[in-house]
Coordinates of C-alpha atoms and ligand atoms in Angstrom, one line a residue:
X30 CA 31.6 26.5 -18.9
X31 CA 29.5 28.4 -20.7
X32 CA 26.4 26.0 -20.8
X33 CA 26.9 25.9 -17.1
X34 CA 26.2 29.4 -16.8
X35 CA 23.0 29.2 -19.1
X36 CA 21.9 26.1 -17.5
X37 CA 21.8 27.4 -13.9
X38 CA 21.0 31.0 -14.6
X39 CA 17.6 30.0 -16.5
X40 CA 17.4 27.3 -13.9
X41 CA 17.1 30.6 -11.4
X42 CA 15.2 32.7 -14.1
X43 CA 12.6 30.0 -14.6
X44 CA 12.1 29.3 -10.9
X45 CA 11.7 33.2 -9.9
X46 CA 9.0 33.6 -12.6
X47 CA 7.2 30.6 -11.6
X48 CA 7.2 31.0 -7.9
X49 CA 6.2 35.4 -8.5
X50 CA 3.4 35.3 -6.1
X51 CA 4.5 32.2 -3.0
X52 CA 5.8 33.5 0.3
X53 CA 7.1 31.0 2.7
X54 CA 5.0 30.4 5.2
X55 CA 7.2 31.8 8.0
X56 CA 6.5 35.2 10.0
X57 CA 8.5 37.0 7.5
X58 CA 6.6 35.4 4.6
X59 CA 9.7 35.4 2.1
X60 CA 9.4 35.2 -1.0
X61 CA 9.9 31.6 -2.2
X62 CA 12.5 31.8 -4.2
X63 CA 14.9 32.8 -1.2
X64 CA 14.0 29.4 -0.4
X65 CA 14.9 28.1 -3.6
X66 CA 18.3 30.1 -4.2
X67 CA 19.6 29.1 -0.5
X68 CA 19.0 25.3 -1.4
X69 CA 20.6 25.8 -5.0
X70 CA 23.8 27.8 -2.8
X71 CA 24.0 25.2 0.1
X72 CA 24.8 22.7 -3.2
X73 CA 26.7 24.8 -5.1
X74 CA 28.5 25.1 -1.8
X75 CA 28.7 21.8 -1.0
X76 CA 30.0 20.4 -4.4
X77 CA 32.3 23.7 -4.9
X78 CA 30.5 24.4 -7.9
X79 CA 31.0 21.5 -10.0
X80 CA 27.8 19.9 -10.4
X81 CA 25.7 22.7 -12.7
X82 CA 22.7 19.9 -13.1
X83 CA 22.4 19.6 -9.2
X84 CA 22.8 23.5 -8.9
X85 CA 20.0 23.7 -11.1
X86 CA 17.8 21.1 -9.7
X87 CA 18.3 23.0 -5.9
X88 CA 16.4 26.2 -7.8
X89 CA 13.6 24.1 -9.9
X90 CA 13.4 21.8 -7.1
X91 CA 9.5 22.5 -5.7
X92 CA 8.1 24.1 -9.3
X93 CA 6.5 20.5 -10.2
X94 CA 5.2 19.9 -6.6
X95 CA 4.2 23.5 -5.7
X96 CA 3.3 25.4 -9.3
X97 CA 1.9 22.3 -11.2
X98 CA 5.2 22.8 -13.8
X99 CA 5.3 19.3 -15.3
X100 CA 8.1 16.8 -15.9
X101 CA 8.1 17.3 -19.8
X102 CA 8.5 21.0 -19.3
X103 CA 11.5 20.7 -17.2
X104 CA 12.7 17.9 -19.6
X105 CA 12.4 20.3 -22.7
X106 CA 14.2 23.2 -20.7
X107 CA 16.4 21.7 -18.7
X108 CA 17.4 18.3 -19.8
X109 CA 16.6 14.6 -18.6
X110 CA 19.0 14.9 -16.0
X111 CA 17.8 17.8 -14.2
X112 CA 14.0 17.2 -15.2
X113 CA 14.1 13.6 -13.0
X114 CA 16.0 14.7 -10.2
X115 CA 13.2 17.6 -9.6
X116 CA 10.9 14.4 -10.0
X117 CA 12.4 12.4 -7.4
X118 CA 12.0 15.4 -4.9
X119 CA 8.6 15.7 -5.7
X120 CA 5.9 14.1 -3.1
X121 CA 2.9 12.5 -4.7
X122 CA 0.1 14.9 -4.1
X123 CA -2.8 12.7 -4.4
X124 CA -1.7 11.4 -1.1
X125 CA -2.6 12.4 2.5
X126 CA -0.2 14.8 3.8
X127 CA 0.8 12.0 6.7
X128 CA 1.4 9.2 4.0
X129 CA 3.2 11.9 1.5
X130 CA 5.3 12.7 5.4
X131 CA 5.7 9.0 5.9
X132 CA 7.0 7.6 2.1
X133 CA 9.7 10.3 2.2
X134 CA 10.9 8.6 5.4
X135 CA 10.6 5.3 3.5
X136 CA 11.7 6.4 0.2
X137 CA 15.3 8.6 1.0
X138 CA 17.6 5.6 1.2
X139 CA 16.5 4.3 -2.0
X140 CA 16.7 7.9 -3.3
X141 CA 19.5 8.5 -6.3
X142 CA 22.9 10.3 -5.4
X143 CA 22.1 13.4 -6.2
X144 CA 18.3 13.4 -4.9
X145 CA 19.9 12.5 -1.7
X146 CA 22.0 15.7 -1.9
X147 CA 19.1 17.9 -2.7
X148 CA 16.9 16.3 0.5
X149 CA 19.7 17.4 2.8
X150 CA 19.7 20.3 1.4
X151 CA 16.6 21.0 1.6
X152 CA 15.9 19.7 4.9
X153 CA 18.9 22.0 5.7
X154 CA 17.2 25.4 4.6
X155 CA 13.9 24.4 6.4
X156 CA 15.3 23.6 9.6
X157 CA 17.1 27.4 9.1
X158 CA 13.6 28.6 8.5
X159 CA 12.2 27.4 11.5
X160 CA 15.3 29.0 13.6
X161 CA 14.6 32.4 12.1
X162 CA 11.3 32.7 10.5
X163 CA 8.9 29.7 11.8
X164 CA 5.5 30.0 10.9
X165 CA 3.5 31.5 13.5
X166 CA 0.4 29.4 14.1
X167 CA 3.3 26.5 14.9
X168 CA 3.2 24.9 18.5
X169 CA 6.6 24.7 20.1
X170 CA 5.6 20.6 19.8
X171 CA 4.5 20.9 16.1
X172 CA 8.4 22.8 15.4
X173 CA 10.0 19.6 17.5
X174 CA 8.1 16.8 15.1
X175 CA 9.1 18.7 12.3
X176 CA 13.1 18.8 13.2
X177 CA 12.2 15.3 14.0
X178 CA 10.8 14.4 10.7
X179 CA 13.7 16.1 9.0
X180 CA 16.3 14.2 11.0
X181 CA 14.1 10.4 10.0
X182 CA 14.2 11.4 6.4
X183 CA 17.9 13.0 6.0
X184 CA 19.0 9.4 8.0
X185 CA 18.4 8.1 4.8
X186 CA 20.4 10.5 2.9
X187 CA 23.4 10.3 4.5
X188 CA 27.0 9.6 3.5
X189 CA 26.3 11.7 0.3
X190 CA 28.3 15.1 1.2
X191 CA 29.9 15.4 4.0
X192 CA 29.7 19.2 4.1
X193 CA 25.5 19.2 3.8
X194 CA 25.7 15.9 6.4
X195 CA 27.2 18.4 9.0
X196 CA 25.6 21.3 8.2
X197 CA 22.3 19.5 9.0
X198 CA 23.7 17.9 12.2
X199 CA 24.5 21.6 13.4
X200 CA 21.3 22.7 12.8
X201 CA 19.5 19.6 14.3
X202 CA 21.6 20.2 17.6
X203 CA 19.7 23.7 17.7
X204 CA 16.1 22.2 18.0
X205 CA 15.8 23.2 21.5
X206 CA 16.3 26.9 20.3
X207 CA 13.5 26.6 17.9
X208 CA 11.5 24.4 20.5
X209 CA 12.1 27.0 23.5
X210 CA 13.9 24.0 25.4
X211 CA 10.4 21.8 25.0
X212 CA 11.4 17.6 23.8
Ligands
NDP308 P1 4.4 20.8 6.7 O1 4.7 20.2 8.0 O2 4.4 20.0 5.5 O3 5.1 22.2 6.4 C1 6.4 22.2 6.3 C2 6.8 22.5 4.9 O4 6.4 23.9 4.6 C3 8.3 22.5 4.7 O5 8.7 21.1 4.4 C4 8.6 23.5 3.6 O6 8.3 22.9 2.4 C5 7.4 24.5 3.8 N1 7.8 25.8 4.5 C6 7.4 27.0 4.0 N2 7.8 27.9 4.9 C7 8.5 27.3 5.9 C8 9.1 27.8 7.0 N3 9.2 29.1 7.3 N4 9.7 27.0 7.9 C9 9.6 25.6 7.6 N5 9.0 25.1 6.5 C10 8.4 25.9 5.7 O7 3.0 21.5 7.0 P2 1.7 21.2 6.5 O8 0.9 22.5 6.8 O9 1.7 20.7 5.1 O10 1.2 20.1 7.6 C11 1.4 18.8 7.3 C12 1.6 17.9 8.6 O11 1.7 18.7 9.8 C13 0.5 17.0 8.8 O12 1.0 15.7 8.5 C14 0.0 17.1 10.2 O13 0.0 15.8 10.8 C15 1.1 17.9 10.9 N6 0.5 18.8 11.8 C16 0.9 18.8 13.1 C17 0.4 19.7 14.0 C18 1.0 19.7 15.4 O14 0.7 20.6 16.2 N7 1.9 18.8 15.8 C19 -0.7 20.6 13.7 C20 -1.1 20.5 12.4 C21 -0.6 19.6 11.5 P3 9.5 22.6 1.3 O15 10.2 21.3 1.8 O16 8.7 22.2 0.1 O17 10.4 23.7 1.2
ZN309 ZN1 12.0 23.1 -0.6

């Protein structure tokens, strides 16, 4: 129990200090770790706390993609276990946004147990995002491909957790609110 606690509490420590200065791009530009500590909740949530490495994986889960942390640094801190599920969330950045967009589609069903989790999850929290803080310069269209996009890629993450699984389907089923009724 008590190398839970550590685990996930520097999990949380590490990720505040390394996202400091990101907002999310929404009108309220959070800070990025709200981001972070909702998708590390909606697991610890979703699992009733009894999964510390996936807990921990929700808060480090955009420091390799986003804050050029590497996979040995996570691996030293964290563990193997943690340090490759943050890998398996991580796009490829050499790539063209619209392949990077496309390969996630491809790549979730083949996706490990608990990467699948941490998709949904995070899918989850974006699709919240766009419901209460959407980015302003974002067409009503551009917010409908993106709930679209989310639904394609969570497809292949399904029958992981039936609590995330739902939770996503409730929020999908408010894309005309974030849309303003446009397909
Ligand atoms: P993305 O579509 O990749 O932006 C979404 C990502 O931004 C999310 O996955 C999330 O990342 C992060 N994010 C931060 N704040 C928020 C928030 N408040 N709400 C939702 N997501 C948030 O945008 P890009 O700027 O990278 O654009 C890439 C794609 O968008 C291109 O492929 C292009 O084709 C398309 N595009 C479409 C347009 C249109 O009008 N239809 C116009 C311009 C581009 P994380 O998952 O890491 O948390
Ligand atoms: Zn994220």
């Amino acid at each position: 129990m008590g190398q839970h606690v550590l685990l996930v509490t520097r999990a949380a420590h590490f990720a505040a200090e390394r996202h400091v200065h990101q907002r999310r791009k929404g009108e309220h530009a959070e800070p990025y770790f709200n981001h972070v500590s909702e998708v590390a909740a909606l697991l610890a949530e979703a699992t009733d706390g009894k999964e510390p490495e996936l807990i921990a994986a929700g808060y480090l889960h955009d420091t390799i993609e986003d804050q050029n942390v590497t996979h040995a640094e996570l691996e030293e801190r964290f563990g193997r276990e943690v340090s490759d599920l943050v890998l398996e969330v991580t796009d490829d950045k050499s790539l063209e946004k619209q392949e990077r967009k496309r390969l996630q589609i491809v790549h979730a069903a083949h996706l490990s147990h608990y990467a699948k989790m941490l998709k949904l999850a995070d899918k989850c929290a974006n699709l919240r995002a766009l419901l209460t803080s959407p980015p302003p310069d974002w067409s009503a269209q551009r917010r409908g491909e993106y709930f679209d996009w989310a639904r394609d890629v969570v497809e292949g993450c399904r029958r992981v957790n039936v609590k995330l699984e739902a939770e996503f389907d409730r929020l999908y089923a408010r894309r005309g609110e974030a849309t303003g009724g446009q397909p």
